PDB file of C-alpha atoms in Angstrom:
ATOM      1  CA  ASP A 224     107.434 108.695  87.667  1.00 46.00           C
ATOM      2  CA  ALA A 225     108.410 109.129  84.049  1.00 53.00           C
ATOM      3  CA  GLY A 226     107.629 105.335  83.599  1.00 87.00           C
ATOM      4  CA  VAL A 227     103.872 105.870  84.099  1.00 94.00           C
ATOM      5  CA  ILE A 228     101.605 108.418  82.464  1.00 95.00           C
ATOM      6  CA  GLN A 229      98.253 108.807  84.185  1.00 97.00           C
ATOM      7  CA  SER A 230      95.132 110.995  83.010  1.00 97.00           C
ATOM      8  CA  PRO A 231      93.349 112.760  84.037  1.00 97.00           C
ATOM      9  CA  ARG A 232      95.501 114.323  86.807  1.00 96.00           C
ATOM     10  CA  HIS A 233      92.440 115.805  88.553  1.00 97.00           C
ATOM     11  CA  GLU A 234      88.724 115.157  87.995  1.00 97.00           C
ATOM     12  CA  VAL A 235      85.767 116.358  89.826  1.00 98.00           C
ATOM     13  CA  THR A 236      82.573 114.708  88.994  1.00 97.00           C
ATOM     14  CA  GLU A 237      79.075 114.551  90.341  1.00 97.00           C
ATOM     15  CA  MET A 238      77.773 111.362  92.103  1.00 97.00           C
ATOM     16  CA  GLY A 239      76.443 108.732  89.745  1.00 97.00           C
ATOM     17  CA  GLN A 240      78.577 109.711  86.732  1.00 97.00           C
ATOM     18  CA  GLU A 241      80.961 107.306  85.139  1.00 97.00           C
ATOM     19  CA  VAL A 242      84.630 107.747  85.827  1.00 98.00           C
ATOM     20  CA  THR A 243      87.471 106.325  83.667  1.00 98.00           C
ATOM     21  CA  LEU A 244      91.055 106.603  84.862  1.00 98.00           C
ATOM     22  CA  ARG A 245      93.791 105.895  82.228  1.00 98.00           C
ATOM     23  CA  CYS A 246      97.239 104.690  82.570  1.00 98.00           C
ATOM     24  CA  LYS A 247     100.033 104.433  79.909  1.00 96.00           C
ATOM     25  CA  PRO A 248     103.077 102.506  81.216  1.00 93.00           C
ATOM     26  CA  ILE A 249     106.540 102.360  79.520  1.00 82.00           C
ATOM     27  CA  SER A 250     107.390  99.140  77.828  1.00 77.00           C
ATOM     28  CA  GLY A 251     109.578  96.474  79.589  1.00 78.00           C
ATOM     29  CA  HIS A 252     107.383  96.047  82.609  1.00 86.00           C
ATOM     30  CA  ASP A 253     105.239  92.914  83.118  1.00 88.00           C
ATOM     31  CA  TYR A 254     103.207  93.834  86.180  1.00 91.00           C
ATOM     32  CA  LEU A 255     100.733  96.610  86.397  1.00 93.00           C
ATOM     33  CA  PHE A 256      98.986  97.762  89.621  1.00 94.00           C
ATOM     34  CA  TRP A 257      96.289 100.047  90.411  1.00 97.00           C
ATOM     35  CA  TYR A 258      96.269 101.670  93.857  1.00 96.00           C
ATOM     36  CA  ARG A 259      94.015 103.935  95.911  1.00 97.00           C
ATOM     37  CA  GLN A 260      95.264 106.400  98.488  1.00 95.00           C
ATOM     38  CA  THR A 261      93.229 108.042 101.142  1.00 93.00           C
ATOM     39  CA  MET A 262      94.105 109.472 104.388  1.00 87.00           C
ATOM     40  CA  MET A 263      92.019 107.052 106.317  1.00 87.00           C
ATOM     41  CA  ARG A 264      93.076 103.919 104.632  1.00 88.00           C
ATOM     42  CA  GLY A 265      96.403 104.622 103.247  1.00 89.00           C
ATOM     43  CA  LEU A 266      97.491 102.900 100.176  1.00 92.00           C
ATOM     44  CA  GLU A 267      95.235 100.126  99.050  1.00 92.00           C
ATOM     45  CA  LEU A 268      96.023  97.722  96.150  1.00 93.00           C
ATOM     46  CA  LEU A 269      92.927  97.473  94.062  1.00 96.00           C
ATOM     47  CA  ILE A 270      94.087  95.038  91.329  1.00 95.00           C
ATOM     48  CA  TYR A 271      97.186  93.848  89.482  1.00 93.00           C
ATOM     49  CA  PHE A 272      98.061  92.508  86.099  1.00 94.00           C
ATOM     50  CA  ASN A 273     100.683  90.289  84.826  1.00 91.00           C
ATOM     51  CA  ASN A 274     101.266  90.361  81.159  1.00 92.00           C
ATOM     52  CA  ASN A 275      98.050  92.017  80.689  1.00 93.00           C
ATOM     53  CA  VAL A 276      96.080  89.459  82.401  1.00 95.00           C
ATOM     54  CA  PRO A 277      94.233  90.229  85.857  1.00 94.00           C
ATOM     55  CA  ILE A 278      95.672  88.258  88.598  1.00 91.00           C
ATOM     56  CA  ASP A 279      94.197  89.436  91.673  1.00 90.00           C
ATOM     57  CA  ASP A 280      91.215  91.881  92.018  1.00 93.00           C
ATOM     58  CA  SER A 281      90.496  91.065  95.682  1.00 91.00           C
ATOM     59  CA  GLY A 282      91.089  94.749  96.450  1.00 92.00           C
ATOM     60  CA  MET A 283      88.517  96.080  94.137  1.00 95.00           C
ATOM     61  CA  PRO A 284      85.852  97.368  96.605  1.00 88.00           C
ATOM     62  CA  GLU A 285      82.682  96.776  94.859  1.00 87.00           C
ATOM     63  CA  ASP A 286      81.205  95.809  91.512  1.00 92.00           C
ATOM     64  CA  ARG A 287      81.154  99.489  90.643  1.00 96.00           C
ATOM     65  CA  PHE A 288      84.878  99.314  90.097  1.00 97.00           C
ATOM     66  CA  SER A 289      86.304  97.462  87.008  1.00 97.00           C
ATOM     67  CA  ALA A 290      89.900  97.526  85.409  1.00 98.00           C
ATOM     68  CA  LYS A 291      91.052  96.410  81.984  1.00 97.00           C
ATOM     69  CA  MET A 292      94.394  96.114  80.325  1.00 97.00           C
ATOM     70  CA  PRO A 293      93.873  95.620  76.575  1.00 96.00           C
ATOM     71  CA  ASN A 294      97.486  95.760  75.811  1.00 93.00           C
ATOM     72  CA  ALA A 295     100.944  96.225  77.462  1.00 92.00           C
ATOM     73  CA  SER A 296     100.650  99.997  76.955  1.00 93.00           C
ATOM     74  CA  PHE A 297      97.276 100.776  78.283  1.00 96.00           C
ATOM     75  CA  SER A 298      95.052 100.254  81.272  1.00 98.00           C
ATOM     76  CA  THR A 299      91.957 101.842  82.594  1.00 98.00           C
ATOM     77  CA  LEU A 300      90.058 101.744  85.885  1.00 98.00           C
ATOM     78  CA  LYS A 301      86.520 102.583  85.701  1.00 98.00           C
ATOM     79  CA  ILE A 302      84.056 103.488  88.363  1.00 97.00           C
ATOM     80  CA  GLN A 303      80.300 103.306  87.473  1.00 97.00           C
ATOM     81  CA  PRO A 304      78.385 104.801  89.181  1.00 96.00           C
ATOM     82  CA  SER A 305      80.679 106.870  91.252  1.00 97.00           C
ATOM     83  CA  GLU A 306      79.913 107.925  94.846  1.00 97.00           C
ATOM     84  CA  PRO A 307      81.521 110.418  97.124  1.00 97.00           C
ATOM     85  CA  ARG A 308      83.204 107.841  99.031  1.00 95.00           C
ATOM     86  CA  ASP A 309      85.242 107.173  96.009  1.00 97.00           C
ATOM     87  CA  SER A 310      87.001 110.359  96.312  1.00 97.00           C
ATOM     88  CA  ALA A 311      90.713 109.493  96.547  1.00 97.00           C
ATOM     89  CA  VAL A 312      94.035 109.540  94.721  1.00 97.00           C
ATOM     90  CA  TYR A 313      94.298 106.685  92.257  1.00 98.00           C
ATOM     91  CA  PHE A 314      97.771 105.532  91.305  1.00 97.00           C
ATOM     92  CA  CYS A 315      98.889 103.214  88.443  1.00 97.00           C
ATOM     93  CA  ALA A 316     102.125 101.526  89.168  1.00 94.00           C
ATOM     94  CA  ILE A 317     104.493  99.090  87.226  1.00 93.00           C
ATOM     95  CA  SER A 318     107.244  96.611  88.044  1.00 89.00           C
ATOM     96  CA  ARG A 319     109.547  94.511  86.234  1.00 83.00           C
ATOM     97  CA  GLY A 320     109.077  91.081  87.952  1.00 73.00           C
ATOM     98  CA  PHE A 321     107.101  90.875  91.143  1.00 65.00           C
ATOM     99  CA  SER A 322     109.421  89.153  93.577  1.00 61.00           C
ATOM    100  CA  GLY A 323     110.683  92.122  95.866  1.00 67.00           C
ATOM    101  CA  ASN A 324     111.210  94.339  92.918  1.00 76.00           C
ATOM    102  CA  THR A 325     110.851  98.040  92.748  1.00 86.00           C
ATOM    103  CA  ILE A 326     107.391  99.434  92.059  1.00 90.00           C
ATOM    104  CA  TYR A 327     107.271 102.658  89.987  1.00 92.00           C
ATOM    105  CA  PHE A 328     104.363 104.721  90.547  1.00 94.00           C
ATOM    106  CA  GLY A 329     102.718 107.409  88.346  1.00 95.00           C
ATOM    107  CA  GLU A 330     101.864 110.903  89.583  1.00 95.00           C
ATOM    108  CA  GLY A 331      98.288 109.804  90.242  1.00 97.00           C
ATOM    109  CA  SER A 332      94.757 110.828  89.353  1.00 98.00           C
ATOM    110  CA  TRP A 333      93.033 112.900  91.997  1.00 97.00           C
ATOM    111  CA  LEU A 334      89.369 112.107  91.999  1.00 98.00           C
ATOM    112  CA  THR A 335      86.563 114.140  93.740  1.00 98.00           C
ATOM    113  CA  VAL A 336      83.083 113.028  93.509  1.00 98.00           C
ATOM    114  CA  VAL A 337      80.505 115.589  94.761  1.00 97.00           C
TER     115      VAL A 337
ATOM    116  CA  GLN B 196      93.275  94.159 109.817  1.00 53.00           C
ATOM    117  CA  GLN B 197      96.538  96.025 109.403  1.00 61.00           C
ATOM    118  CA  GLN B 198      99.518  93.678 109.111  1.00 87.00           C
ATOM    119  CA  VAL B 199     102.065  96.462 109.123  1.00 93.00           C
ATOM    120  CA  LYS B 200     101.787  99.144 111.830  1.00 95.00           C
ATOM    121  CA  GLN B 201     103.839 102.417 111.250  1.00 96.00           C
ATOM    122  CA  SER B 202     104.444 105.017 113.766  1.00 97.00           C
ATOM    123  CA  PRO B 203     104.336 107.853 114.420  1.00 97.00           C
ATOM    124  CA  GLN B 204     101.732 109.323 112.148  1.00 95.00           C
ATOM    125  CA  SER B 205     103.454 112.468 111.921  1.00 97.00           C
ATOM    126  CA  LEU B 206     106.874 113.829 112.937  1.00 97.00           C
ATOM    127  CA  ILE B 207     108.440 117.192 113.165  1.00 98.00           C
ATOM    128  CA  VAL B 208     112.311 117.506 113.274  1.00 98.00           C
ATOM    129  CA  GLN B 209     114.681 120.395 113.112  1.00 98.00           C
ATOM    130  CA  LYS B 210     117.259 120.693 110.412  1.00 97.00           C
ATOM    131  CA  GLY B 211     120.245 118.515 111.090  1.00 97.00           C
ATOM    132  CA  GLY B 212     118.498 116.159 113.432  1.00 97.00           C
ATOM    133  CA  ILE B 213     117.664 112.494 113.331  1.00 98.00           C
ATOM    134  CA  SER B 214     114.080 111.407 112.084  1.00 98.00           C
ATOM    135  CA  ILE B 215     113.204 107.936 113.152  1.00 98.00           C
ATOM    136  CA  ILE B 216     109.995 106.153 111.765  1.00 98.00           C
ATOM    137  CA  ASN B 217     109.084 102.691 113.132  1.00 98.00           C
ATOM    138  CA  CYS B 218     107.164  99.723 111.802  1.00 98.00           C
ATOM    139  CA  ALA B 219     106.012  96.395 113.235  1.00 97.00           C
ATOM    140  CA  TYR B 220     104.722  93.323 111.643  1.00 95.00           C
ATOM    141  CA  GLU B 221     103.063  90.040 112.645  1.00 92.00           C
ATOM    142  CA  ASN B 222     103.696  87.702 109.559  1.00 90.00           C
ATOM    143  CA  THR B 223     107.099  85.995 110.162  1.00 89.00           C
ATOM    144  CA  ALA B 224     106.874  84.991 106.619  1.00 88.00           C
ATOM    145  CA  PHE B 225     107.652  88.595 105.421  1.00 90.00           C
ATOM    146  CA  ASP B 226     111.114  88.655 103.804  1.00 87.00           C
ATOM    147  CA  TYR B 227     111.282  91.841 101.870  1.00 90.00           C
ATOM    148  CA  PHE B 228     110.900  95.367 103.809  1.00 94.00           C
ATOM    149  CA  PRO B 229     110.946  98.538 101.471  1.00 94.00           C
ATOM    150  CA  TRP B 230     110.579 102.216 102.401  1.00 97.00           C
ATOM    151  CA  TYR B 231     108.936 104.433 100.126  1.00 96.00           C
ATOM    152  CA  GLN B 232     109.023 108.192 100.004  1.00 97.00           C
ATOM    153  CA  GLN B 233     106.143 110.251  98.628  1.00 97.00           C
ATOM    154  CA  PHE B 234     106.347 114.121  98.149  1.00 97.00           C
ATOM    155  CA  PRO B 235     103.104 116.140  97.736  1.00 93.00           C
ATOM    156  CA  GLY B 236     101.573 115.610  94.344  1.00 91.00           C
ATOM    157  CA  LYS B 237     103.708 112.744  93.322  1.00 94.00           C
ATOM    158  CA  GLY B 238     103.554 108.943  93.700  1.00 95.00           C
ATOM    159  CA  PRO B 239     105.556 107.067  96.071  1.00 96.00           C
ATOM    160  CA  ALA B 240     109.079 106.126  95.013  1.00 95.00           C
ATOM    161  CA  LEU B 241     111.345 103.585  96.661  1.00 94.00           C
ATOM    162  CA  LEU B 242     113.739 104.918  98.937  1.00 95.00           C
ATOM    163  CA  ILE B 243     115.492 101.958 100.618  1.00 94.00           C
ATOM    164  CA  ALA B 244     114.847  98.155 101.157  1.00 94.00           C
ATOM    165  CA  ILE B 245     116.140  95.377 103.280  1.00 93.00           C
ATOM    166  CA  ARG B 246     115.880  91.714 103.574  1.00 90.00           C
ATOM    167  CA  PRO B 247     115.951  89.800 107.030  1.00 87.00           C
ATOM    168  CA  ASP B 248     119.480  88.352 106.472  1.00 89.00           C
ATOM    169  CA  VAL B 249     120.940  91.620 107.518  1.00 91.00           C
ATOM    170  CA  SER B 250     120.249  93.815 110.460  1.00 93.00           C
ATOM    171  CA  GLU B 251     121.078  97.258 108.891  1.00 96.00           C
ATOM    172  CA  LYS B 252     121.250  98.688 105.567  1.00 96.00           C
ATOM    173  CA  LYS B 253     122.702 102.319 104.799  1.00 96.00           C
ATOM    174  CA  GLU B 254     122.390 104.315 101.778  1.00 95.00           C
ATOM    175  CA  GLY B 255     123.674 107.988 102.361  1.00 96.00           C
ATOM    176  CA  ARG B 256     121.813 109.570 105.146  1.00 97.00           C
ATOM    177  CA  PHE B 257     119.114 106.832 105.138  1.00 97.00           C
ATOM    178  CA  THR B 258     119.393 103.657 107.327  1.00 97.00           C
ATOM    179  CA  ILE B 259     117.052 100.768 107.818  1.00 96.00           C
ATOM    180  CA  SER B 260     117.504  98.957 111.087  1.00 96.00           C
ATOM    181  CA  PHE B 261     115.924  95.473 111.207  1.00 95.00           C
ATOM    182  CA  ASN B 262     115.146  93.536 114.193  1.00 94.00           C
ATOM    183  CA  LYS B 263     113.871  89.991 113.309  1.00 93.00           C
ATOM    184  CA  SER B 264     113.221  88.716 116.780  1.00 93.00           C
ATOM    185  CA  ALA B 265     111.018  91.853 117.644  1.00 95.00           C
ATOM    186  CA  LYS B 266     109.457  91.861 114.203  1.00 95.00           C
ATOM    187  CA  GLN B 267     110.305  95.572 113.869  1.00 96.00           C
ATOM    188  CA  PHE B 268     112.122  97.577 111.422  1.00 97.00           C
ATOM    189  CA  SER B 269     112.922 101.304 111.363  1.00 98.00           C
ATOM    190  CA  LEU B 270     113.969 104.135 109.076  1.00 98.00           C
ATOM    191  CA  HIS B 271     116.428 106.538 110.348  1.00 98.00           C
ATOM    192  CA  ILE B 272     117.347 109.751 108.404  1.00 98.00           C
ATOM    193  CA  MET B 273     120.593 111.302 109.674  1.00 98.00           C
ATOM    194  CA  ASP B 274     121.204 115.050 109.165  1.00 98.00           C
ATOM    195  CA  SER B 275     117.514 115.585 108.305  1.00 98.00           C
ATOM    196  CA  GLN B 276     117.063 118.357 105.802  1.00 98.00           C
ATOM    197  CA  PRO B 277     113.949 120.532 104.725  1.00 97.00           C
ATOM    198  CA  GLY B 278     114.052 118.612 101.283  1.00 97.00           C
ATOM    199  CA  ASP B 279     113.407 115.356 103.161  1.00 98.00           C
ATOM    200  CA  SER B 280     109.816 116.677 104.121  1.00 98.00           C
ATOM    201  CA  ALA B 281     107.664 114.098 102.769  1.00 97.00           C
ATOM    202  CA  THR B 282     105.372 111.180 103.662  1.00 97.00           C
ATOM    203  CA  TYR B 283     107.210 107.839 104.274  1.00 98.00           C
ATOM    204  CA  PHE B 284     105.722 104.481 103.981  1.00 96.00           C
ATOM    205  CA  CYS B 285     107.056 101.242 105.134  1.00 96.00           C
ATOM    206  CA  ALA B 286     105.936  98.053 103.481  1.00 94.00           C
ATOM    207  CA  ALA B 287     106.403  94.166 103.630  1.00 93.00           C
ATOM    208  CA  SER B 288     105.932  91.333 101.369  1.00 87.00           C
ATOM    209  CA  ASP B 289     106.255  87.438 101.379  1.00 79.00           C
ATOM    210  CA  ALA B 290     106.456  84.834  98.602  1.00 69.00           C
ATOM    211  CA  GLY B 291     103.575  83.065 100.065  1.00 68.00           C
ATOM    212  CA  ASN B 292     101.162  85.805  99.475  1.00 64.00           C
ATOM    213  CA  ASN B 293     102.362  86.253  95.711  1.00 63.00           C
ATOM    214  CA  ARG B 294     104.610  88.972  96.853  1.00 67.00           C
ATOM    215  CA  LYS B 295     101.939  91.464  97.261  1.00 79.00           C
ATOM    216  CA  LEU B 296     103.102  94.521  99.378  1.00 87.00           C
ATOM    217  CA  ILE B 297     101.393  95.164 102.609  1.00 89.00           C
ATOM    218  CA  TRP B 298     101.778  98.905 103.370  1.00 92.00           C
ATOM    219  CA  GLY B 299     101.990 100.788 106.488  1.00 93.00           C
ATOM    220  CA  LEU B 300      99.664 103.943 106.719  1.00 93.00           C
ATOM    221  CA  GLY B 301     102.427 106.458 106.258  1.00 95.00           C
ATOM    222  CA  THR B 302     104.307 108.979 108.367  1.00 97.00           C
ATOM    223  CA  SER B 303     104.306 112.648 107.462  1.00 97.00           C
ATOM    224  CA  LEU B 304     107.731 114.219 108.075  1.00 98.00           C
ATOM    225  CA  ALA B 305     108.357 117.796 108.475  1.00 98.00           C
ATOM    226  CA  VAL B 306     111.832 119.195 108.773  1.00 97.00           C
ATOM    227  CA  ASN B 307     112.104 122.594 110.070  1.00 96.00           C
ATOM    228  CA  PRO B 308     114.738 124.931 108.687  1.00 92.00           C
TER     229      PRO B 308
END
């Protein structure tokens, strides 16, 4: 957990509002992942970056979701406009290399859209 | 379509007992099978992992058993403790799919004192 700092830890927002989730990973990694976790669908990979470049965003559910990684120390996941079905825990995770290597998760951002 | 099927969804075990969680997969190209442990309010953390060149891997009280022909793998927790109460996820990946992890839906384990 100490390798990835996520903010906010908890957010409650109204439907239609923009939500920005932030991730600050430690240095030394070259892959960064955004996951969404719900009871119904489990852990879903939304998007991942390699050396700050988006590689696969096929898991991003809709155009309302976007992610950026302007540098190795920061990434954002934005939802605009938010909807109640976006309520979930969003995890940022990192790894060094990708081939069967350990993925280190942050503690997550708990999002509730009312 | 779920490529890694995990069971049971929830499990209650008495302290000192054996917890067993099973996963099955279809894709024979999978060649890396990790188990992650998640405590409430925390992110998942790698517990133990196995590759198909061995049938079993043990780390302390945790053992992965792997059956390549049946396309199944399982996590055994020996001498289960209340501190093991968590959600456990199995996963699998293969080089052909850019090594993306395919996750099971998780098993919520409660170990009663």
